[in-house]
Amino acid sequence: MTEITVRIDMEELRNIYWGNGYQRYFFGPTTKKESAWLIVAVLVYPFFAWYSIRLEDYTWFVSGTVFFTLLVYRFIDVARPIIAWKKSVTDFLTDAEKTTTLKIMYTDEFIIHQQDEITIKLNWSMITQATITDRFISFEKSPDTFLIPKKSITEDEFQALDAILMDKVQHVERRTV
């Protein structure tokens, strides 16, 4: 059985999760278009109100309010998954800071993830997907995801874990970050 003791590098974990800009509500990768439309709506809405008061015709005000409300709703709809993801990552990082012992042990039949007193033993067939990058290795058994930063283990351990995951897991994705 091969055993890897993971030395948690909190700075690297934070950098992996927060370094790519996905945590931003405004002008993040998934909210860029909605943020631009929201700014346009905020700038145009006062003109709807002013024009409505000037003409004493409230259809412009009602139309502007409906338009603005729909854009705010769309923005919230797109930002809601980011809010939930950010909360789950914050909870994960808080738990990771409290972790004193983290070990990965594996053989040809199974892998064991031991975090403090919690031990999870998985057969290789139970792992649904693995992701290998130049910064970390992660593997999933729904609903759990296990992430091991490269800086938290030695280069030899990283290469050995990379090789066994490539050999034993059916769906492995290689990415450059």
Coordinates of C-alpha atoms in Angstrom, one line a residue:
M1 CA 0.0 0.0 0.0
T2 CA 1.3 3.4 -1.0
E3 CA 0.8 6.2 1.6
I4 CA 0.9 9.9 0.9
T5 CA 0.9 12.4 3.7
V6 CA -0.6 15.6 2.4
R7 CA 0.7 18.9 3.9
I8 CA -2.1 21.3 3.4
D9 CA -0.9 24.5 1.8
M10 CA -3.8 26.9 2.5
E11 CA -2.4 29.6 0.3
E12 CA -2.3 27.3 -2.7
L13 CA -5.8 26.0 -2.0
R14 CA -7.2 29.6 -1.9
N15 CA -5.3 30.4 -5.1
I16 CA -6.8 27.3 -6.8
Y17 CA -10.3 28.3 -5.9
W18 CA -10.2 32.1 -6.0
G19 CA -7.5 32.7 -8.5
N20 CA -9.5 32.3 -11.7
G21 CA -12.1 35.0 -11.2
Y22 CA -15.1 32.6 -11.0
Q23 CA -16.0 34.0 -7.5
R24 CA -16.8 37.5 -8.8
Y25 CA -20.5 38.4 -8.9
F26 CA -20.0 41.3 -11.3
F27 CA -18.1 40.9 -14.6
G28 CA -17.0 37.3 -13.7
P29 CA -16.7 34.8 -16.5
T30 CA -20.4 33.7 -16.2
T31 CA -21.9 37.1 -15.3
K32 CA -20.2 39.3 -17.8
K33 CA -23.1 39.8 -20.1
E34 CA -25.7 40.2 -17.4
S35 CA -23.5 42.7 -15.6
A36 CA -23.2 44.8 -18.7
W37 CA -27.0 44.7 -19.2
L38 CA -27.6 45.6 -15.6
I39 CA -25.4 48.7 -15.8
V40 CA -27.2 49.8 -19.0
A41 CA -30.5 49.3 -17.2
V42 CA -29.3 51.4 -14.2
L43 CA -28.2 54.2 -16.5
V44 CA -31.3 54.1 -18.7
Y45 CA -34.0 53.7 -15.9
P46 CA -33.8 57.3 -14.7
F47 CA -34.6 58.5 -18.3
F48 CA -37.7 56.3 -18.3
A49 CA -38.8 57.9 -15.0
W50 CA -37.9 61.4 -16.2
Y51 CA -39.7 61.0 -19.5
S52 CA -42.7 59.5 -17.8
I53 CA -43.0 62.5 -15.4
R54 CA -42.4 65.0 -18.2
L55 CA -45.2 63.6 -20.4
E56 CA -47.4 62.7 -17.5
D57 CA -47.8 59.3 -19.1
Y58 CA -46.8 56.4 -16.8
T59 CA -46.6 53.7 -19.5
W60 CA -42.9 54.7 -19.9
F61 CA -42.3 54.4 -16.2
V62 CA -44.1 51.0 -16.0
S63 CA -42.2 49.7 -19.1
G64 CA -38.9 50.9 -17.7
T65 CA -39.7 49.3 -14.3
V66 CA -40.6 46.0 -16.0
F67 CA -37.5 46.0 -18.1
F68 CA -35.3 46.8 -15.1
T69 CA -36.9 44.2 -12.9
L70 CA -36.5 41.5 -15.6
L71 CA -32.8 42.4 -15.9
V72 CA -32.3 42.3 -12.1
Y73 CA -34.1 38.9 -12.0
R74 CA -31.9 37.5 -14.8
F75 CA -28.7 38.7 -13.0
I76 CA -29.8 37.1 -9.7
D77 CA -30.7 33.9 -11.6
V78 CA -27.2 33.7 -13.1
A79 CA -25.4 34.8 -9.9
R80 CA -27.3 32.3 -7.6
P81 CA -25.0 29.3 -8.5
I82 CA -22.0 31.5 -7.9
I83 CA -23.3 32.5 -4.4
A84 CA -23.9 28.8 -3.5
W85 CA -20.5 27.7 -4.9
K86 CA -18.7 30.5 -3.0
K87 CA -20.4 29.5 0.2
S88 CA -19.5 25.8 -0.3
V89 CA -15.9 26.7 -1.1
T90 CA -15.7 29.0 2.0
D91 CA -17.0 26.2 4.2
F92 CA -14.5 23.7 2.6
L93 CA -11.6 26.1 3.2
T94 CA -12.6 26.6 6.8
D95 CA -12.7 22.9 7.3
A96 CA -9.4 22.4 5.6
E97 CA -7.8 25.0 8.0
K98 CA -9.0 22.9 10.9
T99 CA -7.6 19.6 9.4
T100 CA -4.5 18.3 11.2
T101 CA -3.9 15.0 9.4
L102 CA -4.6 14.3 5.7
K103 CA -3.4 11.0 4.1
I104 CA -4.1 9.3 0.8
M105 CA -3.4 5.6 0.7
Y106 CA -3.9 3.4 -2.4
T107 CA -3.4 -0.1 -3.8
D108 CA -4.4 -1.6 -7.1
E109 CA -8.0 -2.3 -5.7
F110 CA -8.9 0.8 -3.7
I111 CA -8.0 4.3 -2.5
I112 CA -8.4 5.5 1.1
H113 CA -8.8 9.2 2.0
Q114 CA -8.1 9.8 5.7
Q115 CA -8.8 13.3 7.1
D116 CA -8.3 13.4 10.9
E117 CA -10.7 10.7 12.2
I118 CA -12.8 10.4 9.0
T119 CA -11.7 7.6 6.7
I120 CA -13.3 7.1 3.3
K121 CA -12.4 3.9 1.4
L122 CA -13.3 3.8 -2.3
N123 CA -12.9 1.1 -4.9
W124 CA -11.4 2.6 -8.1
S125 CA -14.6 1.8 -9.9
M126 CA -16.5 4.1 -7.5
I127 CA -14.6 7.2 -8.7
T128 CA -16.7 8.8 -11.4
Q129 CA -14.2 11.3 -12.7
A130 CA -10.6 12.6 -12.1
T131 CA -9.0 15.9 -13.2
I132 CA -5.3 16.2 -13.4
T133 CA -3.7 19.6 -14.0
D134 CA -0.2 21.0 -13.5
R135 CA -1.4 22.5 -10.1
F136 CA -3.6 19.8 -8.6
I137 CA -5.2 16.4 -8.8
S138 CA -8.9 16.0 -8.0
F139 CA -11.2 12.9 -8.1
E140 CA -14.9 12.6 -7.5
K141 CA -17.2 10.1 -6.0
S142 CA -20.5 11.9 -6.1
P143 CA -21.2 14.0 -4.1
D144 CA -17.7 14.2 -2.7
T145 CA -14.7 15.8 -4.5
F146 CA -11.2 15.3 -3.2
L147 CA -8.6 17.9 -4.3
I148 CA -4.8 17.4 -3.7
P149 CA -2.7 20.5 -4.6
K150 CA 0.7 19.7 -6.2
K151 CA 2.5 21.9 -3.7
S152 CA 1.1 19.8 -0.8
I153 CA 2.9 16.6 -1.9
T154 CA 6.3 15.8 -3.4
E155 CA 6.8 15.6 -7.2
D156 CA 7.3 11.8 -7.0
E157 CA 4.1 11.3 -5.1
F158 CA 2.2 13.6 -7.6
Q159 CA 3.5 11.6 -10.5
A160 CA 2.7 8.3 -8.9
L161 CA -0.9 9.4 -8.0
D162 CA -1.2 10.8 -11.6
A163 CA -0.2 7.4 -13.0
I164 CA -2.5 5.3 -10.9
L165 CA -5.5 7.6 -11.6
M166 CA -4.7 7.4 -15.3
D167 CA -4.6 3.6 -15.0
K168 CA -7.6 3.0 -12.7
V169 CA -10.2 5.7 -13.3
Q170 CA -12.3 5.5 -16.4
H171 CA -12.9 9.2 -17.0
V172 CA -9.7 11.3 -16.5
E173 CA -9.5 14.8 -17.8
R174 CA -6.1 16.5 -18.3
R175 CA -6.1 20.2 -18.3
T176 CA -3.6 23.1 -18.1
V177 CA -4.6 25.8 -15.7

